[in-house]
Coordinates of C-alpha atoms in Angstrom, one line a residue:
M171 CA -46.1 177.1 -47.4
S172 CA -44.7 178.0 -44.0
I173 CA -41.2 179.5 -43.7
S174 CA -40.6 177.3 -40.7
R175 CA -40.8 174.1 -42.8
L176 CA -38.5 175.3 -45.6
G177 CA -36.2 177.5 -43.5
P178 CA -34.1 174.5 -42.1
L179 CA -33.8 172.9 -45.6
T180 CA -30.3 174.3 -46.3
S181 CA -28.3 171.1 -46.1
W182 CA -28.3 167.7 -47.6
H183 CA -28.5 166.4 -44.0
A184 CA -31.6 168.4 -43.1
D185 CA -35.0 166.6 -42.8
W186 CA -36.5 166.5 -46.3
K187 CA -38.6 163.4 -45.7
G188 CA -42.2 163.7 -46.7
L189 CA -41.8 167.2 -48.3
R190 CA -44.3 167.4 -51.1
V191 CA -42.5 168.6 -54.2
A192 CA -43.8 168.9 -57.7
V193 CA -41.2 168.8 -60.4
L194 CA -42.1 170.5 -63.7
G195 CA -40.4 169.1 -66.7
L196 CA -38.6 165.8 -67.4
S197 CA -35.5 166.5 -69.4
V198 CA -32.0 166.1 -68.1
T199 CA -32.5 168.8 -65.5
G200 CA -35.9 167.7 -64.4
F201 CA -34.7 164.1 -63.9
S202 CA -31.7 165.3 -61.8
V203 CA -34.2 167.3 -59.6
A204 CA -36.5 164.3 -59.2
D205 CA -33.7 161.9 -58.5
T206 CA -32.2 164.1 -55.9
L207 CA -35.4 164.8 -54.1
A208 CA -36.3 161.1 -54.1
E209 CA -32.9 160.3 -52.6
L210 CA -33.6 162.8 -49.9
G211 CA -36.9 161.2 -49.1
A212 CA -39.2 163.8 -50.4
D213 CA -42.7 162.9 -51.9
V214 CA -42.1 163.7 -55.6
L215 CA -44.7 164.2 -58.3
V216 CA -43.2 164.9 -61.8
L217 CA -45.4 166.6 -64.4
T218 CA -44.5 166.8 -68.1
E219 CA -46.3 167.0 -71.4
H220 CA -44.2 164.2 -72.8
A221 CA -41.8 161.8 -71.2
A222 CA -38.9 160.1 -73.0
E223 CA -39.2 156.3 -72.5
E224 CA -36.0 156.1 -70.5
Y225 CA -37.1 158.7 -68.0
A226 CA -40.7 157.4 -67.8
T227 CA -39.2 154.0 -66.9
L228 CA -36.8 155.4 -64.3
I229 CA -39.2 157.7 -62.4
P230 CA -41.1 154.9 -60.5
V231 CA -37.8 153.1 -60.0
I232 CA -36.4 156.0 -58.0
G233 CA -39.6 156.3 -56.0
A234 CA -41.3 159.2 -57.6
R235 CA -44.6 159.5 -59.5
L236 CA -45.1 160.7 -63.1
W237 CA -48.0 162.5 -64.6
T238 CA -48.1 163.3 -68.4
G239 CA -50.6 165.4 -70.2
P240 CA -51.4 169.0 -71.2
L241 CA -49.9 171.7 -69.0
D242 CA -51.9 174.7 -70.3
A243 CA -53.6 174.7 -66.8
A244 CA -52.9 173.1 -63.5
P245 CA -54.1 169.5 -63.7
Q246 CA -56.2 168.1 -60.9
E247 CA -53.4 165.8 -59.9
L248 CA -51.2 168.8 -59.1
I249 CA -54.0 170.6 -57.2
D250 CA -54.8 167.5 -55.2
F251 CA -51.1 166.9 -54.5
N252 CA -51.0 170.4 -52.9
P253 CA -47.2 170.8 -53.2
E254 CA -45.2 172.6 -50.6
V255 CA -42.5 173.3 -53.2
V256 CA -42.5 173.4 -57.0
V257 CA -39.2 173.0 -58.7
A258 CA -39.4 174.1 -62.4
S259 CA -37.1 173.3 -65.2
P260 CA -35.6 176.4 -66.9
G261 CA -37.9 176.2 -69.9
F262 CA -41.0 177.2 -67.9
S263 CA -41.3 181.0 -68.4
P264 CA -42.7 183.4 -65.9
T265 CA -46.0 183.6 -67.7
H266 CA -46.5 179.8 -68.0
P267 CA -49.8 178.8 -66.5
L268 CA -48.2 176.4 -64.0
I269 CA -45.7 179.1 -62.8
E270 CA -48.6 181.6 -62.4
W271 CA -50.6 178.9 -60.6
T272 CA -47.6 178.2 -58.3
Q273 CA -47.1 181.9 -57.5
S274 CA -50.7 182.3 -56.6
S275 CA -50.6 179.3 -54.3
D276 CA -48.9 178.7 -50.9
A277 CA -46.1 176.7 -52.6
A278 CA -42.5 177.9 -52.8
L279 CA -41.1 178.2 -56.4
W280 CA -37.5 177.1 -57.0
G281 CA -35.3 176.3 -59.9
D282 CA -32.8 173.4 -60.0
V283 CA -29.9 175.7 -59.1
E284 CA -31.5 176.8 -55.8
L285 CA -32.1 173.2 -54.8
A286 CA -28.5 172.4 -55.7
W287 CA -27.2 175.3 -53.5
R288 CA -29.3 174.0 -50.6
V289 CA -27.9 170.5 -50.7
R290 CA -24.3 171.5 -51.8
D291 CA -22.8 169.9 -48.6
K292 CA -23.5 166.3 -49.6
V293 CA -19.8 165.9 -50.4
V294 CA -17.4 168.3 -48.8
R295 CA -13.7 169.1 -49.0
P296 CA -11.1 167.9 -46.5
D297 CA -11.7 171.0 -44.4
G298 CA -15.3 170.1 -44.1
T299 CA -16.6 172.9 -46.5
P300 CA -18.5 172.4 -49.7
A301 CA -17.1 173.4 -53.1
D302 CA -16.9 177.1 -54.0
W303 CA -19.2 178.2 -56.8
V304 CA -18.1 180.5 -59.7
L305 CA -21.0 181.8 -61.8
I306 CA -20.9 182.7 -65.5
T307 CA -23.5 184.3 -67.6
G308 CA -23.8 186.7 -70.6
T309 CA -25.7 186.8 -73.8
N310 CA -22.8 185.2 -75.6
G311 CA -19.6 183.4 -74.7
K312 CA -20.9 181.6 -71.6
T313 CA -20.0 178.0 -72.6
T314 CA -16.6 178.9 -73.9
T315 CA -15.7 180.9 -70.8
T316 CA -17.1 178.2 -68.5
R317 CA -14.9 175.6 -70.2
L318 CA -11.9 177.9 -70.1
T319 CA -12.3 178.8 -66.5
A320 CA -12.7 175.1 -65.4
S321 CA -9.6 174.3 -67.5
M322 CA -7.6 177.0 -65.8
L323 CA -8.6 175.9 -62.4
M324 CA -7.7 172.3 -63.1
A325 CA -4.3 173.4 -64.5
G326 CA -3.8 175.2 -61.2
G327 CA -4.3 171.9 -59.3
L328 CA -8.0 172.4 -58.2
R329 CA -10.7 169.8 -58.7
A330 CA -13.2 171.7 -60.9
A331 CA -16.2 170.9 -63.0
P332 CA -18.0 172.9 -65.7
V333 CA -21.7 172.4 -64.9
G334 CA -25.2 174.0 -65.3
N335 CA -26.4 175.3 -68.6
I336 CA -23.3 173.8 -70.3
G337 CA -25.0 170.4 -70.1
T338 CA -24.3 168.7 -66.8
P339 CA -26.9 169.5 -64.2
V340 CA -25.5 171.2 -61.1
L341 CA -27.2 168.6 -58.9
D342 CA -25.3 165.8 -60.6
A343 CA -22.0 167.5 -59.7
V344 CA -23.2 168.2 -56.1
R345 CA -23.9 164.5 -55.7
D346 CA -20.7 163.2 -57.3
P347 CA -19.0 161.2 -54.6
S348 CA -15.5 162.3 -55.8
G349 CA -16.2 165.8 -54.8
F350 CA -14.9 169.1 -56.2
D351 CA -13.0 172.2 -55.0
V352 CA -14.9 174.5 -57.4
L353 CA -18.0 174.2 -59.5
V354 CA -18.0 176.5 -62.5
V355 CA -21.6 177.1 -63.1
E356 CA -22.9 178.4 -66.5
L357 CA -26.3 180.1 -65.9
S358 CA -28.9 181.0 -68.5
S359 CA -31.1 184.0 -68.0
H360 CA -33.9 181.5 -67.3
Q361 CA -32.1 179.9 -64.4
L362 CA -31.1 183.4 -63.1
W363 CA -34.8 184.5 -63.1
Y364 CA -35.5 181.6 -60.8
L365 CA -32.6 182.5 -58.6
G366 CA -34.0 186.0 -58.3
L367 CA -37.0 184.5 -56.5
Q368 CA -34.9 183.3 -53.6
Q369 CA -35.8 184.4 -50.1
G370 CA -34.2 183.8 -46.7
S371 CA -30.7 184.0 -45.3
E372 CA -29.3 181.0 -47.2
R373 CA -29.4 182.5 -50.7
L374 CA -26.8 181.4 -53.2
S375 CA -23.5 183.3 -52.5
P376 CA -20.8 182.6 -55.2
Y377 CA -17.1 183.0 -54.7
A378 CA -16.9 184.9 -58.0
A379 CA -19.2 185.8 -60.8
V380 CA -19.2 187.4 -64.3
C381 CA -21.7 188.7 -66.8
L382 CA -19.7 188.7 -70.0
N383 CA -21.9 191.0 -72.1
L384 CA -25.5 192.0 -72.6
A385 CA -27.6 192.2 -75.8
D386 CA -31.3 191.6 -76.5
D387 CA -32.1 187.9 -76.4
H388 CA -34.9 185.6 -75.1
L389 CA -37.3 188.5 -75.0
Q390 CA -40.4 186.3 -75.6
W391 CA -39.5 184.3 -72.5
H392 CA -38.8 187.3 -70.2
G393 CA -41.3 189.7 -71.7
S394 CA -39.0 192.7 -72.2
A395 CA -35.4 193.7 -72.6
E396 CA -35.4 195.2 -69.1
A397 CA -36.7 192.0 -67.5
Y398 CA -33.9 190.1 -69.4
R399 CA -31.3 192.5 -68.0
Q400 CA -32.7 192.2 -64.5
A401 CA -32.4 188.4 -64.7
K402 CA -28.8 188.5 -65.9
A403 CA -27.9 190.9 -63.1
H404 CA -28.8 188.3 -60.4
V405 CA -25.5 186.6 -61.3
Y406 CA -23.7 189.0 -59.0
D407 CA -26.1 188.7 -56.0
H408 CA -24.2 188.0 -52.8
T409 CA -20.8 187.5 -54.5
R410 CA -18.1 187.1 -51.9
V411 CA -14.8 187.8 -53.6
A412 CA -14.8 189.0 -57.2
C413 CA -17.4 190.6 -59.5
V414 CA -15.9 190.4 -62.9
Y415 CA -17.4 192.7 -65.5
N416 CA -16.8 193.8 -69.1
K417 CA -15.4 197.3 -69.2
A418 CA -16.5 197.6 -72.9
D419 CA -20.1 196.8 -71.9
L420 CA -21.5 199.5 -69.6
A421 CA -24.5 197.3 -68.8
T422 CA -22.4 194.8 -67.0
R423 CA -20.6 197.6 -65.0
A424 CA -24.0 198.9 -63.9
M425 CA -25.0 195.5 -62.8
V426 CA -21.9 195.3 -60.5
E427 CA -22.5 198.8 -59.2
D428 CA -26.1 198.0 -58.3
A429 CA -25.4 194.5 -56.9
D430 CA -26.0 193.5 -53.3
V431 CA -22.6 191.8 -52.6
I432 CA -20.8 190.6 -49.6
E433 CA -18.7 193.3 -48.0
G434 CA -15.1 193.1 -49.3
A435 CA -16.0 191.8 -52.8
R436 CA -14.0 193.5 -55.5
A437 CA -15.0 194.7 -59.0
I438 CA -12.6 193.3 -61.6
G439 CA -12.8 194.7 -65.1
F440 CA -11.7 193.1 -68.4
D441 CA -11.4 194.4 -71.9
L442 CA -8.9 194.5 -74.8
G443 CA -7.3 197.7 -73.7
V444 CA -4.6 198.7 -71.1
P445 CA -5.8 197.5 -67.7
G446 CA -6.3 199.7 -64.7
P447 CA -5.1 198.6 -61.2
S448 CA -8.1 196.4 -60.7
D449 CA -8.3 195.0 -64.2
V450 CA -7.1 192.4 -66.7
G451 CA -6.3 193.5 -70.2
I452 CA -3.8 193.7 -73.0
V453 CA -0.5 195.8 -73.1
D454 CA 1.7 195.7 -76.2
G455 CA 0.3 192.4 -77.4
I456 CA 0.5 190.8 -73.9
L457 CA -2.5 189.6 -71.9
V458 CA -1.8 190.8 -68.3
D459 CA -3.3 190.7 -64.8
R460 CA -3.0 193.8 -62.7
A461 CA -5.9 193.0 -60.5
F462 CA -4.3 190.3 -58.4
H463 CA -0.7 191.6 -58.2
E464 CA 0.4 192.9 -54.8
A465 CA 2.0 195.8 -56.5
R466 CA -0.8 196.3 -59.0
R467 CA -0.4 200.0 -59.2
T468 CA 3.0 199.6 -60.8
S469 CA 3.2 196.0 -62.0
A470 CA 1.3 193.2 -63.7
F471 CA 1.5 189.5 -64.3
E472 CA 2.0 188.3 -67.8
L473 CA -0.5 185.6 -68.7
M474 CA 0.2 185.0 -72.4
T475 CA 0.7 186.8 -75.7
V476 CA -1.6 187.6 -78.6
P477 CA 0.7 185.4 -80.9
D478 CA 0.1 182.6 -78.4
L479 CA -3.6 183.0 -79.1
E480 CA -3.1 183.2 -82.9
V481 CA -1.3 179.9 -82.9
K482 CA -4.4 178.3 -81.3
G483 CA -6.9 180.2 -83.6
L484 CA -8.2 182.0 -80.5
A485 CA -7.2 185.6 -81.3
A486 CA -10.6 186.9 -82.4
P487 CA -11.4 189.9 -80.3
H488 CA -14.4 188.4 -78.6
M489 CA -12.4 185.2 -77.9
A490 CA -9.6 187.2 -76.3
A491 CA -12.2 188.9 -74.1
N492 CA -13.5 185.5 -73.0
I493 CA -10.0 184.4 -72.1
L494 CA -9.4 187.5 -70.1
A495 CA -12.7 187.0 -68.2
A496 CA -11.9 183.4 -67.4
A497 CA -8.4 184.4 -66.3
A498 CA -9.8 187.0 -63.9
L499 CA -12.1 184.3 -62.4
A500 CA -9.2 181.8 -62.1
R501 CA -6.8 184.4 -60.6
S502 CA -9.4 185.3 -58.0
L503 CA -8.9 181.6 -56.8
D504 CA -5.1 182.0 -56.8
V505 CA -4.4 180.0 -60.0
P506 CA -0.8 180.9 -61.0
P507 CA -0.3 182.8 -64.3
A508 CA 1.7 179.9 -65.7
A509 CA -1.2 177.5 -65.2
I510 CA -3.5 179.9 -67.0
H511 CA -1.0 180.0 -69.9
D512 CA -0.8 176.2 -70.0
A513 CA -4.6 175.9 -69.9
V514 CA -5.1 178.1 -72.9
K515 CA -2.3 176.4 -74.8
A516 CA -4.1 173.1 -74.4
F517 CA -7.6 174.4 -75.0
T518 CA -9.8 173.5 -78.0
L519 CA -13.2 175.0 -78.9
D520 CA -16.4 173.0 -79.2
P521 CA -17.7 172.3 -82.7
H522 CA -20.0 174.8 -84.4
R523 CA -18.1 177.9 -83.3
I524 CA -16.6 179.4 -86.4
Q525 CA -15.5 175.9 -87.4
V526 CA -13.9 175.6 -90.9
V527 CA -15.9 172.8 -92.6
A528 CA -14.2 172.9 -96.0
R529 CA -11.8 174.8 -98.2
N530 CA -12.4 173.9 -101.8
G531 CA -12.3 175.8 -105.1
G532 CA -11.0 178.9 -103.3
V533 CA -14.2 179.0 -101.1
T534 CA -14.1 178.6 -97.4
W535 CA -17.2 177.1 -95.7
I536 CA -17.6 178.1 -92.0
D537 CA -20.1 176.7 -89.4
D538 CA -21.0 179.1 -86.6
S539 CA -24.3 177.5 -85.9
K540 CA -23.7 178.4 -82.2
A541 CA -24.3 182.1 -83.1
T542 CA -28.0 181.9 -82.0
N543 CA -28.6 185.6 -81.5
P544 CA -27.6 188.9 -83.3
H545 CA -24.8 189.7 -80.9
A546 CA -23.0 186.5 -81.6
A547 CA -23.6 186.7 -85.3
A548 CA -22.2 190.2 -85.4
S549 CA -18.9 188.9 -84.1
S550 CA -18.8 186.3 -86.9
L551 CA -19.6 188.8 -89.5
A552 CA -16.9 191.1 -88.2
A553 CA -14.4 188.3 -88.7
Y554 CA -15.6 187.6 -92.2
P555 CA -17.0 190.8 -93.8
G556 CA -18.3 190.2 -97.3
A557 CA -19.3 186.6 -96.7
V558 CA -22.2 184.8 -98.2
W559 CA -24.3 184.8 -95.0
V560 CA -26.7 182.0 -94.1
V561 CA -29.1 183.6 -91.6
G562 CA -32.5 182.9 -89.9
G563 CA -34.4 180.6 -87.7
L564 CA -36.4 181.3 -84.5
L565 CA -35.7 184.9 -83.6
K566 CA -37.0 184.6 -80.0
G567 CA -38.7 188.0 -80.2
V568 CA -35.5 189.9 -81.1
D569 CA -35.4 192.4 -83.9
I570 CA -32.7 191.5 -86.4
S571 CA -32.9 194.9 -88.2
E572 CA -29.9 196.5 -86.4
L573 CA -27.7 193.5 -87.2
V574 CA -28.6 193.7 -90.9
A575 CA -28.0 197.4 -91.0
T576 CA -24.6 197.4 -89.3
S577 CA -23.2 194.0 -90.4
G578 CA -25.4 192.4 -93.0
V579 CA -25.1 195.3 -95.3
R580 CA -21.5 194.2 -96.1
A581 CA -22.5 190.6 -97.0
K582 CA -22.0 189.5 -100.5
A583 CA -25.4 187.8 -100.4
A584 CA -27.8 186.5 -97.8
I585 CA -29.4 183.0 -97.8
V586 CA -32.4 183.1 -95.4
I587 CA -33.7 180.0 -93.6
G588 CA -36.3 179.3 -90.9
V589 CA -39.9 179.9 -90.2
E590 CA -39.5 183.6 -89.5
R591 CA -37.9 184.4 -92.9
E592 CA -40.3 187.2 -93.6
A593 CA -38.9 189.4 -90.8
V594 CA -35.3 188.8 -92.0
V595 CA -36.1 189.5 -95.6
A596 CA -37.9 192.7 -94.6
A597 CA -34.9 193.8 -92.7
F598 CA -32.7 193.4 -95.8
E599 CA -35.2 195.3 -97.9
R600 CA -35.2 198.2 -95.5
H601 CA -31.6 198.3 -94.4
A602 CA -29.5 196.5 -97.0
P603 CA -31.4 196.7 -100.3
T604 CA -28.3 196.1 -102.4
V605 CA -27.5 192.7 -100.9
P606 CA -28.9 189.9 -103.0
V607 CA -31.3 187.8 -100.8
F608 CA -32.3 184.2 -101.4
E609 CA -34.9 182.2 -99.5
V610 CA -34.9 178.5 -98.6
D611 CA -38.6 177.7 -98.3
T612 CA -38.6 174.0 -97.9
T613 CA -40.4 172.5 -94.9
E614 CA -38.3 169.3 -95.0
T615 CA -35.6 169.5 -92.3
E616 CA -33.3 167.2 -94.3
Q617 CA -33.4 169.4 -97.3
V618 CA -32.8 172.8 -95.7
M619 CA -29.0 172.7 -95.7
V620 CA -28.9 170.9 -99.0
Q621 CA -30.7 173.8 -100.6
V622 CA -28.5 176.3 -98.7
V623 CA -25.3 174.7 -100.0
E624 CA -26.6 174.5 -103.6
L625 CA -27.5 178.2 -103.5
A626 CA -24.2 179.2 -101.8
A627 CA -22.1 177.2 -104.3
G628 CA -23.7 179.1 -107.1
I629 CA -22.9 182.5 -105.5
A630 CA -19.5 182.1 -104.0
R631 CA -16.3 182.6 -106.0
D632 CA -12.6 182.2 -105.4
G633 CA -11.7 183.9 -102.2
D634 CA -15.2 184.0 -100.8
V635 CA -16.5 182.7 -97.4
V636 CA -19.8 181.0 -96.9
L637 CA -20.8 181.7 -93.3
L638 CA -23.5 179.9 -91.3
A639 CA -24.2 182.4 -88.5
P640 CA -27.9 182.3 -88.1
A641 CA -28.5 184.9 -85.4
A642 CA -31.4 182.8 -84.4
A643 CA -32.4 179.7 -82.5
S644 CA -32.7 176.4 -84.3
F645 CA -35.8 174.8 -82.9
D646 CA -38.1 175.8 -85.7
Q647 CA -36.5 173.3 -88.1
F648 CA -33.7 171.5 -86.2
A649 CA -33.3 169.6 -83.0
S650 CA -30.6 171.9 -81.7
Y651 CA -27.9 174.3 -83.0
S652 CA -25.6 171.3 -83.1
D653 CA -28.0 169.4 -85.3
R654 CA -28.2 172.5 -87.6
G655 CA -24.4 172.6 -87.8
R656 CA -24.1 168.9 -88.4
K657 CA -26.6 169.0 -91.3
F658 CA -24.6 172.0 -92.7
H659 CA -21.4 169.9 -92.5
A660 CA -23.0 167.0 -94.2
A661 CA -24.4 169.1 -97.1
V662 CA -21.1 170.9 -97.6
T663 CA -19.2 167.6 -97.6
D664 CA -21.6 166.0 -100.1
R665 CA -21.5 169.0 -102.4
V666 CA -17.9 170.2 -102.3
G667 CA -15.9 167.8 -100.1
T668 CA -13.7 169.1 -97.4
G669 CA -10.6 170.2 -99.3
D670 CA -7.8 171.1 -96.9
A671 CA -9.9 171.9 -93.8
G672 CA -8.2 170.3 -90.8
D673 CA -9.4 169.4 -87.3
D674 CA -7.5 172.3 -85.8
D675 CA -9.2 174.9 -88.0
F676 CA -11.2 176.6 -85.3
A677 CA -11.6 180.2 -84.3
A678 CA -14.2 181.5 -81.9
S679 CA -17.8 182.5 -81.6
D680 CA -19.9 183.5 -78.6
G681 CA -23.2 181.8 -79.4
H682 CA -25.7 181.5 -76.7

């Protein structure tokens, strides 16, 4: 594909007509890509192994073509189409046969986020400029921090939308006729890998960005821990104003130090300690901002207090860190401290993040199904040492041994679920041999949590906690982490009722 054809395609108003684009995947993201390109007048071929009936019906309506079938090699339809650009949904890994085929061809390879950046000027602000972008990634805490940041921006009077990996495709927000001042974009490591392929002068350049933390995850997709780290680091590429990083996580600091940013961009640190002149942090139980105070060498803005967070059930250390990261991003956009306080005061967490399901018979049942990797589960176990721990699922190539050795060893018992139970059980045998381990070996999805709850009810006693914090993905046995959590809720309710658990009984977890 010649650079001369793609080079000018950096605006909604550029000439996209007739551009041959193959779209890989037809989920929510894939459809948003196909719909956008069809609206732009491109020649669009969508390829997917399976198409939901709704999408299969809509593809010809929008003026695109659909091919379904095996994707273990480039189908003849794709070869004959000879695409100039291939836009892949985030699920397609670097070693997928179609990605390898694309990279060996003359076609450019994009993700949906690059396409969104190129056409971001469809709807502009009153001054004629498109919305600013704030990027958020990290192994854990992305969704919570994305929602917090968007809430703070809106409390400060800005039109903001949480988009991306959080569930709403960026392209849908870019095309929203109401327009926005800021898009708060949650990015997975998969999306960031595709962004790392960008070439040319019009690469994505966010107003501000953060990598919240880094721990091994998605190693099967990326191939190695180093490749995963490199993908995450792309969040800081070409940042214009603020590179927010976690002072307690040296990997994120190194990312900022190595990043190719726009001259003048500042590094803004956050952690739970006393902040330096370019940081946000906590002093004597008060969350403060020194980074954006004109007299930051001697003064700081008060944002809120730790007791404020306790009232909301948001005082867990990892949750306070998420709040500080979001506050740093919001302050970089001049959101007043009072608006940040108001946003947190009104904030509620999504379900399945250390959600109290029931308190009955002296036992508390907690759903943290969103803890889909060891880093997230460690935070849950730190909050509830000695819990009856429900663990297991799809490990995504991550070794769970360290988590068992450091956190699982304190569990009262472990109930192991999932298709990769053998690795989890072996980790307990090696690193926590005194912890009783029970396996749920049913292959019936509807029975997994029923058996979990029956086992847990026989183990837990007055004062105990039963904690669903799987440290693994859910797709081996459930449709999603939400589905896993809902089935846990249902089984608990059927077995023990809800007791005095209330709707406001939420704390925090940083699941991926």
